[in-house]
Short mmCIF file of C-alpha atoms in Angstrom, two decimals:
data_model
loop_
_atom_site.label_atom_id
_atom_site.label_comp_id
_atom_site.label_asym_id
_atom_site.label_seq_id
_atom_site.Cartn_x
_atom_site.Cartn_y
_atom_site.Cartn_z
CA MET A 1 11.45 -9.39 25.90
CA ALA A 2 9.46 -10.18 28.13
CA HIS A 3 6.34 -12.53 26.94
CA PHE A 4 2.55 -11.49 26.65
CA SER A 5 -0.41 -13.86 27.76
CA PHE A 6 -3.71 -13.21 29.64
CA SER A 7 -1.89 -13.85 32.94
CA THR A 8 0.23 -10.40 32.44
CA LEU A 9 -2.26 -8.62 31.43
CA VAL A 10 -4.25 -9.81 34.50
CA ARG A 11 -0.92 -8.80 36.96
CA LYS A 12 -0.79 -5.26 35.00
CA ALA A 13 -4.37 -4.68 35.46
CA ILE A 14 -4.00 -5.48 38.95
CA GLY A 15 -0.74 -3.27 39.36
CA GLY A 16 -2.48 -0.20 38.05
CA ASP A 17 -0.59 -1.05 34.30
CA LYS A 18 2.36 0.59 35.86
CA ASP A 19 5.31 -0.82 34.57
CA TRP A 20 4.97 -1.88 31.29
CA PRO A 21 8.55 -2.74 30.22
CA GLN A 22 9.85 -0.40 26.89
CA GLN A 23 8.85 -2.58 23.83
CA TRP A 24 12.13 -2.07 21.69
CA ALA A 25 15.47 -0.23 21.97
CA LYS A 26 16.16 3.09 20.91
CA PRO A 27 19.54 2.97 20.14
CA GLU A 28 22.81 4.52 18.32
CA PRO A 29 22.69 4.03 14.49
CA LYS A 30 26.11 1.73 14.75
CA SER A 31 28.78 2.36 11.77
CA ASP A 32 27.90 -1.24 9.95
CA TYR A 33 25.86 -3.41 10.03
CA ASP A 34 24.66 -6.41 6.80
CA VAL A 35 21.68 -5.03 6.06
CA ILE A 36 19.66 -1.13 6.07
CA ILE A 37 16.23 -1.39 5.63
CA VAL A 38 14.86 2.32 4.56
CA GLY A 39 11.24 2.57 6.34
CA ALA A 40 9.94 1.85 9.09
CA GLY A 41 6.59 0.54 8.28
CA GLY A 42 5.27 -2.47 9.14
CA HIS A 43 6.32 -3.94 5.84
CA GLY A 44 10.41 -2.84 6.44
CA LEU A 45 10.12 -3.55 10.20
CA GLY A 46 8.23 -7.21 9.07
CA ALA A 47 11.14 -7.31 6.56
CA ALA A 48 13.67 -7.29 9.71
CA TYR A 49 12.11 -9.25 11.69
CA TYR A 50 11.66 -12.03 8.75
CA LEU A 51 16.22 -11.30 8.07
CA ALA A 52 16.33 -12.13 12.85
CA LYS A 53 13.82 -15.35 12.20
CA GLU A 54 13.96 -17.31 9.35
CA HIS A 55 17.55 -16.35 7.77
CA GLY A 56 19.60 -15.40 10.73
CA ILE A 57 20.76 -12.03 9.78
CA THR A 58 20.07 -10.05 13.08
CA ASN A 59 22.97 -7.25 12.12
CA VAL A 60 20.22 -5.24 10.61
CA ALA A 61 18.91 -1.49 10.71
CA VAL A 62 15.58 0.16 9.90
CA LEU A 63 16.19 3.86 9.62
CA GLU A 64 12.83 5.97 9.72
CA LYS A 65 12.65 9.78 8.60
CA ALA A 66 10.11 10.63 10.96
CA TRP A 67 8.22 8.44 13.13
CA LEU A 68 7.67 4.78 13.24
CA GLY A 69 4.34 3.62 11.68
CA GLY A 70 3.46 6.37 10.72
CA GLY A 71 3.37 6.53 6.91
CA ASN A 72 1.24 4.54 4.65
CA THR A 73 1.33 1.86 7.96
CA GLY A 74 -0.82 4.68 9.88
CA ARG A 75 -3.10 6.03 7.41
CA ASN A 76 -4.87 2.95 5.25
CA THR A 77 -8.35 1.65 6.01
CA THR A 78 -6.39 -1.87 7.16
CA ILE A 79 -8.87 -3.95 4.61
CA ILE A 80 -6.96 -7.43 3.77
CA ARG A 81 -8.41 -9.30 1.41
CA SER A 82 -6.20 -12.04 -1.70
CA ASN A 83 -9.38 -12.23 -4.36
CA TYR A 84 -7.37 -10.31 -6.82
CA LEU A 85 -7.70 -11.78 -10.82
CA TYR A 86 -4.49 -13.27 -11.82
CA ASP A 87 -2.65 -15.85 -10.03
CA GLU A 88 0.16 -13.66 -9.21
CA SER A 89 -1.43 -11.44 -7.54
CA ALA A 90 -3.92 -13.88 -6.27
CA ARG A 91 -0.18 -15.94 -5.11
CA LEU A 92 1.24 -13.05 -2.99
CA TYR A 93 -2.10 -11.19 -1.34
CA ASP A 94 -2.88 -15.28 -0.49
CA HIS A 95 0.50 -15.79 0.93
CA ALA A 96 0.28 -12.72 2.92
CA LEU A 97 -3.65 -13.47 4.16
CA ASP A 98 -2.09 -17.47 5.42
CA LEU A 99 0.78 -15.13 7.28
CA TRP A 100 -2.33 -12.88 8.40
CA GLU A 101 -3.27 -15.79 10.28
CA GLY A 102 -0.47 -17.16 12.84
CA LEU A 103 0.98 -13.69 13.05
CA SER A 104 -0.45 -13.03 17.03
CA GLN A 105 0.56 -15.70 17.96
CA GLU A 106 3.93 -15.57 15.26
CA ILE A 107 5.43 -12.34 16.90
CA ASN A 108 2.98 -12.72 20.00
CA TYR A 109 1.69 -9.58 19.73
CA ASN A 110 -2.17 -8.97 19.04
CA VAL A 111 -2.78 -7.59 16.42
CA MET A 112 -6.41 -8.04 16.46
CA PHE A 113 -6.80 -9.59 12.51
CA SER A 114 -10.23 -10.65 12.55
CA GLN A 115 -11.99 -12.40 9.63
CA ARG A 116 -15.21 -10.57 9.26
CA GLY A 117 -15.82 -11.74 5.73
CA VAL A 118 -14.50 -8.75 2.90
CA MET A 119 -18.18 -8.00 0.28
CA MET A 120 -17.77 -6.79 -2.99
CA LEU A 121 -20.78 -5.32 -3.96
CA ALA A 122 -21.93 -5.41 -8.11
CA HIS A 123 -24.88 -2.09 -9.24
CA THR A 124 -24.10 -2.97 -12.79
CA VAL A 125 -23.90 -5.68 -16.00
CA HIS A 126 -21.19 -5.27 -16.36
CA ASP A 127 -19.99 -5.29 -11.99
CA VAL A 128 -21.51 -8.68 -12.57
CA GLN A 129 -19.74 -9.92 -14.63
CA ILE A 130 -15.79 -8.51 -13.36
CA LEU A 131 -16.67 -9.56 -10.53
CA LYS A 132 -18.03 -13.62 -11.27
CA ARG A 133 -14.95 -13.55 -13.38
CA HIS A 134 -12.52 -12.91 -10.52
CA ILE A 135 -15.13 -15.27 -8.21
CA HIS A 136 -14.36 -17.99 -11.13
CA ALA A 137 -10.39 -17.16 -11.28
CA ASN A 138 -10.15 -17.10 -7.32
CA ARG A 139 -11.84 -20.66 -6.98
CA LEU A 140 -9.38 -22.49 -10.15
CA GLY A 141 -7.06 -20.76 -8.13
CA GLY A 142 -7.84 -22.46 -4.66
CA VAL A 143 -8.75 -18.65 -2.89
CA ASP A 144 -11.60 -18.37 -1.64
CA ASN A 145 -14.36 -16.09 -3.10
CA GLU A 146 -18.45 -16.75 -3.55
CA TRP A 147 -20.95 -14.96 -4.84
CA LEU A 148 -24.08 -13.65 -3.04
CA SER A 149 -27.89 -12.51 -4.16
CA PRO A 150 -29.15 -9.09 -3.19
CA GLU A 151 -30.76 -11.23 -0.59
CA GLU A 152 -27.46 -13.24 0.48
CA ALA A 153 -25.34 -10.08 0.62
CA LYS A 154 -28.15 -8.44 2.88
CA ALA A 155 -28.51 -11.50 5.13
CA PHE A 156 -25.09 -10.70 5.40
CA CYS A 157 -24.49 -6.78 5.67
CA PRO A 158 -28.10 -5.69 7.70
CA PRO A 159 -27.42 -2.16 6.44
CA LEU A 160 -27.05 -2.35 3.70
CA ASN A 161 -29.75 -1.34 1.13
CA ILE A 162 -30.64 -3.39 -1.74
CA SER A 163 -33.83 -1.34 -3.00
CA SER A 164 -33.63 -2.00 -7.02
CA LYS A 165 -35.27 2.16 -6.45
CA SER A 166 -31.70 3.25 -5.43
CA ARG A 167 -29.37 5.21 -7.79
CA TYR A 168 -27.16 2.19 -7.81
CA PRO A 169 -28.91 -0.67 -7.06
CA ILE A 170 -27.05 -3.63 -6.08
CA MET A 171 -27.01 -6.82 -8.15
CA GLY A 172 -25.24 -9.09 -6.14
CA ALA A 173 -21.67 -9.42 -4.25
CA ALA A 174 -18.53 -10.90 -4.63
CA LEU A 175 -17.61 -12.30 -0.89
CA GLN A 176 -14.74 -13.37 0.31
CA ARG A 177 -14.99 -14.78 4.21
CA ARG A 178 -11.40 -15.75 4.82
CA GLY A 179 -10.63 -11.47 4.13
CA GLY A 180 -11.06 -8.59 6.73
CA VAL A 181 -9.36 -6.10 8.88
CA ALA A 182 -6.52 -5.74 11.91
CA ARG A 183 -5.24 -3.27 14.09
CA HIS A 184 -2.28 -1.38 11.77
CA ASP A 185 -0.59 0.50 14.52
CA ALA A 186 -0.25 -2.71 16.03
CA VAL A 187 1.30 -4.59 12.89
CA ALA A 188 3.82 -1.98 13.19
CA TRP A 189 4.42 -2.03 17.25
CA GLY A 190 4.57 -5.59 17.12
CA TYR A 191 7.22 -6.20 14.45
CA ALA A 192 9.32 -3.91 15.91
CA ARG A 193 9.49 -5.40 18.89
CA ALA A 194 9.39 -8.80 17.86
CA ALA A 195 12.64 -7.77 15.04
CA ALA A 196 14.16 -5.84 17.81
CA ALA A 197 14.23 -8.77 20.54
CA ARG A 198 16.02 -10.90 17.94
CA GLY A 199 18.57 -7.92 17.66
CA VAL A 200 17.18 -5.29 15.11
CA ASP A 201 18.55 -2.14 15.39
CA ILE A 202 15.07 0.45 14.99
CA ILE A 203 16.76 4.39 14.33
CA GLU A 204 13.91 6.88 13.82
CA GLN A 205 14.22 10.49 13.21
CA CYS A 206 17.26 9.26 10.55
CA ALA A 207 15.96 10.53 6.59
CA VAL A 208 18.85 9.10 4.35
CA THR A 209 19.98 11.06 1.94
CA GLY A 210 22.38 9.12 -0.37
CA ILE A 211 23.48 5.84 -0.82
CA LEU A 212 26.98 5.48 -1.22
CA ARG A 213 28.34 2.90 -3.98
CA ALA A 214 32.10 1.10 -4.35
CA ALA A 215 33.84 1.72 -7.67
CA ASP A 216 32.49 -1.76 -8.68
CA GLY A 217 29.02 0.09 -8.43
CA ARG A 218 27.76 -2.17 -5.19
CA VAL A 219 26.21 -0.65 -2.36
CA GLN A 220 28.83 0.67 0.94
CA GLY A 221 26.20 2.36 3.05
CA VAL A 222 23.94 5.55 3.67
CA GLU A 223 24.51 9.06 3.86
CA THR A 224 21.51 10.60 7.07
CA THR A 225 20.63 12.92 9.03
CA ARG A 226 22.57 11.62 12.32
CA GLY A 227 25.63 10.04 9.60
CA THR A 228 27.52 7.70 7.26
CA ILE A 229 26.17 4.19 8.22
CA GLY A 230 28.01 1.57 6.16
CA ALA A 231 25.65 -1.58 5.11
CA LYS A 232 26.32 -4.16 2.75
CA LYS A 233 23.04 -4.00 1.18
CA ILE A 234 20.08 -1.38 1.26
CA ALA A 235 16.14 -3.01 1.26
CA ILE A 236 13.74 0.25 0.89
CA CYS A 237 10.48 0.24 2.03
CA ALA A 238 9.86 3.49 1.39
CA ALA A 239 6.02 3.58 -0.59
CA ALA A 240 5.86 7.55 -1.46
CA HIS A 241 9.71 8.17 -0.94
CA SER A 242 10.98 5.01 -3.13
CA SER A 243 10.98 7.32 -6.55
CA VAL A 244 13.51 9.77 -4.25
CA ILE A 245 15.33 7.33 -2.42
CA MET A 246 16.04 5.43 -5.58
CA ASP A 247 17.72 8.32 -7.29
CA MET A 248 19.73 8.96 -4.87
CA ALA A 249 21.37 5.72 -6.50
CA GLY A 250 20.54 6.65 -10.02
CA LEU A 251 17.92 4.45 -10.87
CA ARG A 252 14.97 5.85 -12.16
CA VAL A 253 11.19 4.23 -11.13
CA PRO A 254 7.82 3.29 -13.02
CA ILE A 255 5.97 4.61 -9.94
CA GLU A 256 4.14 7.73 -9.57
CA CYS A 257 2.44 9.30 -5.90
CA TYR A 258 -1.04 10.03 -5.33
CA PRO A 259 -2.56 11.80 -2.47
CA LEU A 260 -5.19 9.22 -0.65
CA GLN A 261 -7.90 10.09 1.23
CA ALA A 262 -9.65 8.31 4.63
CA LEU A 263 -11.94 9.40 7.23
CA VAL A 264 -13.56 8.17 10.69
CA SER A 265 -17.95 8.54 11.51
CA GLU A 266 -17.53 8.91 15.35
CA PRO A 267 -18.30 5.68 17.31
CA ILE A 268 -21.23 4.05 17.71
CA GLU A 269 -22.58 1.07 18.77
CA PRO A 270 -21.96 -2.14 16.52
CA ALA A 271 -23.85 -1.95 13.67
CA PHE A 272 -21.92 -2.60 9.98
CA PRO A 273 -20.64 -6.54 10.30
CA CYS A 274 -17.61 -6.73 7.68
CA VAL A 275 -15.91 -4.79 5.27
CA VAL A 276 -17.87 -3.32 1.92
CA LEU A 277 -16.34 -2.45 -1.04
CA SER A 278 -17.97 -0.80 -3.83
CA ASN A 279 -16.21 0.02 -7.48
CA THR A 280 -18.38 1.09 -8.66
CA VAL A 281 -20.05 4.33 -6.57
CA HIS A 282 -15.80 4.16 -5.07
CA ALA A 283 -16.19 3.55 -1.38
CA TYR A 284 -14.79 1.08 1.13
CA ILE A 285 -16.21 0.78 5.03
CA SER A 286 -16.01 -0.99 7.79
CA GLN A 287 -16.22 -0.50 11.10
CA SER A 288 -13.33 -0.55 13.66
CA ASP A 289 -13.35 -1.47 17.52
CA LYS A 290 -13.74 1.29 19.14
CA GLY A 291 -17.16 1.56 16.92
CA GLU A 292 -15.70 4.98 14.46
CA LEU A 293 -16.79 4.00 10.35
CA VAL A 294 -13.59 4.03 8.70
CA ILE A 295 -14.15 4.89 4.57
CA GLY A 296 -12.13 5.01 2.08
CA ALA A 297 -12.10 7.86 -1.04
CA GLY A 298 -10.54 7.29 -4.27
CA THR A 299 -7.02 7.96 -4.58
CA ASP A 300 -7.20 11.98 -6.17
CA GLN A 301 -6.13 12.87 -10.13
CA TYR A 302 -2.81 14.32 -9.18
CA VAL A 303 0.80 13.56 -8.50
CA SER A 304 1.01 14.91 -4.93
CA TYR A 305 3.81 14.54 -1.45
CA SER A 306 0.93 16.62 0.60
CA GLN A 307 -0.28 13.80 2.67
CA GLY A 308 -3.66 15.29 2.19
CA GLY A 309 -6.42 15.67 -0.26
CA PRO A 310 -9.54 17.78 -1.50
CA LEU A 311 -12.88 17.94 0.02
CA HIS A 312 -14.74 17.25 -3.23
CA SER A 313 -13.13 13.65 -3.10
CA ILE A 314 -14.42 13.32 0.53
CA GLU A 315 -17.69 14.79 -0.36
CA HIS A 316 -18.46 12.32 -2.95
CA THR A 317 -17.67 9.31 -1.11
CA VAL A 318 -19.45 10.11 1.86
CA ALA A 319 -22.62 10.46 -0.87
CA ALA A 320 -21.54 7.42 -2.26
CA ILE A 321 -21.95 5.24 1.60
CA CYS A 322 -24.68 8.09 2.32
CA GLU A 323 -26.75 5.92 -0.16
CA MET A 324 -25.80 2.50 0.48
CA PHE A 325 -26.03 2.38 4.00
CA PRO A 326 -29.26 5.47 4.94
CA ILE A 327 -28.73 4.40 7.96
CA PHE A 328 -25.47 6.25 8.61
CA THR A 329 -26.92 9.25 7.53
CA ARG A 330 -27.41 11.14 10.41
CA LEU A 331 -23.71 10.34 11.57
CA ARG A 332 -21.17 13.24 11.59
CA LEU A 333 -17.07 12.66 10.91
CA LEU A 334 -14.50 12.77 13.31
CA ARG A 335 -11.20 13.64 11.11
CA ASN A 336 -9.79 12.92 7.91
CA TRP A 337 -6.85 12.35 6.70
CA GLY A 338 -4.73 11.82 2.87
CA GLY A 339 -1.30 9.18 2.67
CA THR A 340 0.87 10.03 -0.64
CA VAL A 341 0.38 5.97 -2.65
CA ASP A 342 3.03 5.01 -4.60
CA VAL A 343 1.40 3.55 -7.88
CA THR A 344 2.70 1.61 -11.00
CA PRO A 345 1.91 1.36 -14.62
CA ASP A 346 -0.08 -1.37 -13.60
CA ARG A 347 -1.06 -1.39 -10.44
CA SER A 348 0.98 -4.53 -9.25
CA PRO A 349 4.31 -3.78 -6.67
CA ILE A 350 7.96 -4.18 -7.46
CA ILE A 351 9.54 -6.46 -4.82
CA ALA A 352 13.16 -6.89 -6.37
CA LYS A 353 16.55 -6.24 -6.64
CA THR A 354 17.26 -3.32 -8.81
CA PRO A 355 20.15 -3.31 -10.88
CA VAL A 356 22.66 -1.57 -8.70
CA GLN A 357 24.50 -4.84 -6.41
CA GLY A 358 23.18 -5.35 -3.08
CA LEU A 359 20.23 -2.98 -3.87
CA TYR A 360 16.39 -4.28 -2.97
CA LEU A 361 12.77 -2.59 -3.76
CA ASN A 362 9.91 -3.49 -1.91
CA GLY A 363 7.54 -0.62 -3.50
CA GLY A 364 4.81 0.75 -6.33
CA TRP A 365 2.16 -0.95 -3.42
CA GLY A 366 -0.18 1.93 -4.10
CA THR A 367 -3.56 1.75 -2.02
CA GLY A 368 -2.88 -1.93 -1.41
CA GLY A 369 0.35 -2.41 1.05
CA PHE A 370 -1.62 -3.21 3.96
CA LYS A 371 -3.26 -6.01 3.37
CA ALA A 372 0.34 -6.94 1.57
CA THR A 373 2.13 -6.52 4.78
CA PRO A 374 3.29 -10.09 6.16
CA GLY A 375 4.08 -11.48 2.84
CA ALA A 376 6.26 -8.33 1.29
CA ALA A 377 8.27 -8.73 4.68
CA HIS A 378 8.61 -12.49 4.31
CA LEU A 379 9.17 -12.42 0.38
CA LEU A 380 11.42 -9.03 0.90
CA ALA A 381 13.17 -10.68 3.33
CA TRP A 382 14.15 -13.95 1.38
CA THR A 383 15.34 -11.83 -1.19
CA VAL A 384 17.70 -10.31 0.79
CA ALA A 385 19.33 -13.18 1.85
CA LYS A 386 19.09 -15.37 -0.62
CA ASP A 387 19.71 -12.50 -2.98
CA GLU A 388 17.65 -14.22 -5.88
CA PRO A 389 13.79 -14.03 -5.65
CA HIS A 390 10.96 -16.00 -3.93
CA PRO A 391 8.92 -17.73 -6.67
CA ILE A 392 6.06 -15.98 -5.34
CA ASN A 393 7.75 -12.91 -6.06
CA ALA A 394 10.01 -13.68 -8.65
CA PRO A 395 6.72 -12.19 -11.91
CA TYR A 396 7.81 -8.34 -9.81
CA THR A 397 10.37 -7.52 -10.79
CA MET A 398 11.21 -4.22 -12.45
CA GLU A 399 11.60 -5.07 -15.46
CA ARG A 400 9.16 -6.53 -17.04
CA PHE A 401 7.94 -2.72 -17.64
CA ARG A 402 10.67 -3.45 -20.40
CA THR A 403 10.14 -6.78 -21.19
CA GLY A 404 6.18 -6.03 -21.27
CA ARG A 405 5.26 -9.06 -18.58
CA LEU A 406 3.02 -6.77 -16.89
CA ILE A 407 0.86 -8.14 -13.89
CA ASP A 408 -2.23 -6.17 -15.01
CA GLU A 409 -4.36 -5.29 -11.83
CA ALA A 410 -5.44 -1.84 -12.80
CA ALA A 411 -7.59 -3.27 -16.01
CA ALA A 412 -8.67 -6.48 -13.66
CA ALA A 413 -9.09 -4.35 -10.12
CA ALA A 414 -12.39 -5.24 -8.53
CA VAL A 415 -11.30 -1.90 -7.12
CA ALA A 416 -9.36 0.78 -8.11
CA HIS A 417 -6.45 0.16 -6.36
CA MET B 1 -10.19 21.97 -3.60
CA LEU B 2 -7.06 23.35 -5.51
CA LEU B 3 -7.94 26.78 -7.57
CA ILE B 4 -6.21 26.63 -11.10
CA ARG B 5 -5.83 29.40 -13.79
CA CYS B 6 -6.99 28.72 -17.15
CA PRO B 7 -5.04 30.69 -19.28
CA TYR B 8 -6.99 30.47 -22.23
CA CYS B 9 -10.13 31.49 -19.94
CA GLU B 10 -7.38 33.12 -18.18
CA ALA B 11 -9.74 33.05 -15.03
CA ASP B 12 -9.07 30.86 -11.81
CA ARG B 13 -11.15 27.97 -11.43
CA ALA B 14 -11.97 24.77 -8.77
CA GLU B 15 -10.45 22.51 -9.07
CA VAL B 16 -13.78 20.37 -10.45
CA GLU B 17 -13.48 21.74 -13.75
CA PHE B 18 -10.49 20.44 -14.80
CA THR B 19 -9.19 16.49 -15.36
CA TYR B 20 -5.69 16.25 -14.72
CA ALA B 21 -3.40 14.69 -17.90
CA GLY B 22 -0.31 13.08 -16.59
CA GLU B 23 3.48 14.84 -16.34
CA ALA B 24 3.85 17.16 -19.50
CA HIS B 25 6.57 17.74 -21.67
CA ILE B 26 6.86 13.95 -22.75
CA ASP B 27 6.89 14.07 -26.31
CA ARG B 28 5.68 11.23 -28.75
CA PRO B 29 8.46 9.40 -30.57
CA GLU B 30 9.04 10.61 -33.73
CA ASP B 31 9.50 6.83 -35.41
CA PRO B 32 7.94 4.16 -33.08
CA SER B 33 8.85 1.31 -34.70
CA ALA B 34 12.85 2.78 -33.74
CA LEU B 35 12.28 2.65 -30.59
CA SER B 36 13.98 0.58 -28.36
CA ASP B 37 12.57 -1.47 -25.83
CA ALA B 38 14.38 0.25 -23.05
CA GLU B 39 13.28 3.60 -24.32
CA TRP B 40 9.61 2.56 -25.06
CA GLU B 41 9.99 1.49 -20.97
CA ALA B 42 10.38 5.24 -20.68
CA PHE B 43 8.22 6.79 -23.08
CA LEU B 44 4.87 5.07 -21.29
CA PHE B 45 6.10 4.14 -18.60
CA LEU B 46 9.32 6.10 -16.17
CA ARG B 47 7.91 9.44 -14.60
CA SER B 48 10.03 12.12 -13.02
CA ASN B 49 7.38 11.39 -10.16
CA PRO B 50 9.38 14.52 -7.88
CA ARG B 51 8.71 16.07 -4.86
CA GLY B 52 9.21 19.59 -5.21
CA THR B 53 8.09 21.36 -9.12
CA HIS B 54 6.43 19.17 -11.27
CA PHE B 55 5.22 19.82 -15.24
CA GLU B 56 1.55 18.89 -15.94
CA ARG B 57 -1.12 18.71 -18.15
CA TRP B 58 -4.60 19.30 -16.96
CA TYR B 59 -7.35 19.55 -19.06
CA HIS B 60 -10.56 22.58 -18.63
CA ILE B 61 -13.24 19.47 -19.36
CA HIS B 62 -15.96 21.62 -17.86
CA GLY B 63 -14.46 25.04 -18.93
CA CYS B 64 -12.89 25.66 -22.71
CA ALA B 65 -11.95 22.30 -23.52
CA ARG B 66 -8.57 22.48 -23.98
CA TYR B 67 -4.80 20.96 -22.95
CA PHE B 68 -2.49 23.62 -20.43
CA ASN B 69 0.09 23.31 -19.01
CA ALA B 70 0.82 23.92 -15.08
CA VAL B 71 4.03 23.97 -12.93
CA ARG B 72 2.95 22.40 -9.20
CA ASP B 73 4.75 21.89 -6.15
CA THR B 74 3.69 18.29 -5.62
CA VAL B 75 4.68 18.53 -1.78
CA SER B 76 2.71 21.62 -1.52
CA ASP B 77 0.14 21.24 -3.91
CA LYS B 78 0.60 25.38 -4.91
CA PHE B 79 0.45 25.86 -8.29
CA LEU B 80 4.13 28.16 -9.53
CA MET B 81 2.33 29.22 -12.58
CA THR B 82 0.41 27.60 -15.46
CA TYR B 83 0.69 28.04 -19.71
CA LYS B 84 -0.90 27.71 -23.40
CA ALA B 85 -0.30 24.08 -24.39
CA ARG B 86 3.16 24.98 -27.17
CA GLU B 87 4.85 27.38 -24.76
CA PRO B 88 8.42 26.07 -23.88
CA ARG B 89 8.65 24.87 -20.21
CA PRO B 90 9.42 27.20 -18.46
CA THR B 91 13.22 28.23 -16.95
CA GLU B 92 14.92 27.93 -13.25
CA LEU B 93 14.44 31.27 -13.50
CA GLU B 94 10.94 32.11 -13.80
CA ILE B 95 9.68 28.87 -11.89
CA ALA B 96 11.61 31.07 -8.75
CA ASP B 97 10.19 34.06 -9.94
CA ALA B 98 6.97 32.36 -9.48
CA LYS B 99 7.74 31.11 -6.10
CA LYS B 100 8.26 34.88 -4.37
#
């Protein structure tokens, strides 16, 4: 792998940017692998990288039905934060945030991680109480999160409308300064390049159609649209297709899929310094480095794999954005798109062994998967390599829905997710 | 925006008049205290989540305020049919007819 640095950038620029090398190979699938990862998004590619780097397992293939990073990795609004209420969640997402901080150096690829701060607005007394509860819980858990008055919130984010006459007046905000955004495509590309450099095969246009089992029940490999491929272990990072793939192994999972839409405006001068989330009016917004405002809507209400959604959800979100940020009312929107989010009943993910020997699931991330990318990948690699969970992901089993040990961020969420 | 036919109103109405109410044909346990943990898990949390034909409940909240059932394709979001709450689950033949 050619090392990227400032000097390579300058040299290639002088040379007219002509001979940049291919960043990862496109191999034909081999007949057998130690580990097959299903799904080449950030989580799957990252898990392959950590398997190779931290556990010395390099005979790994990442199979992707469509193209690399084209699912939820390329469809989210790139927000990164870790100020969750419960200890289990705060540990999980803070582990990811720790890894985000060194990621560009780690994989020698600029993921444009920008810790510009994530601010959550309170519009009602109830919001104030919930956000303060989060802040206190986070402080006890060592996660940064602080309370801002409306004036302090305005100072941190000048476009904010804190007039007491607005329909949903702003009564304060919780700010996580370590939070921010990153370039989602670069995360997938960077992990792909770093994993491929350590010997991982990344195979696109290869849909898994069946899971092969030995007589004793353990996994043996997968049937794909490009033939049968053997594997000792299989890790599923298929997000919206978790249920479909687990069904191939005869397992039912507590996951349902919903559409989630996002949209971007035309690019404008830098005007918006941070990320703002509001649960009550249900909107989140940030400005990309290209200058587009990136706006996320809420999930739609019905089960769907359509990767689209109705216009009234967007209208609802845009109305909320215009109310909070009157300066954006005359902006034109450039495009909108949808992703399919895999949601569990308690809105916490599953990163665990399954009842099938050799089969592992990383799924159910709902709308919060991108922020966890390095953490989920790192923990999944550990779980697969050692055949037991890391202490951080030990609570995130499938069995918790039977035992009742839920991690109920659904009830605690500071934003619906 | 989906167009949904309410089987009580016998009219096609915009999605915003309705609320989704989860998977259909999941019966409440007749004797809850007799259920094992696994059966509770299945009743409360396990859903079919198919990529394809889905049986689901909708609530015509801004119309007749009644619950009814629907068969919808979860890839195209197309409604294949809707039917009243106590009517039996449509057969595969009926669904295949509706797809034509």
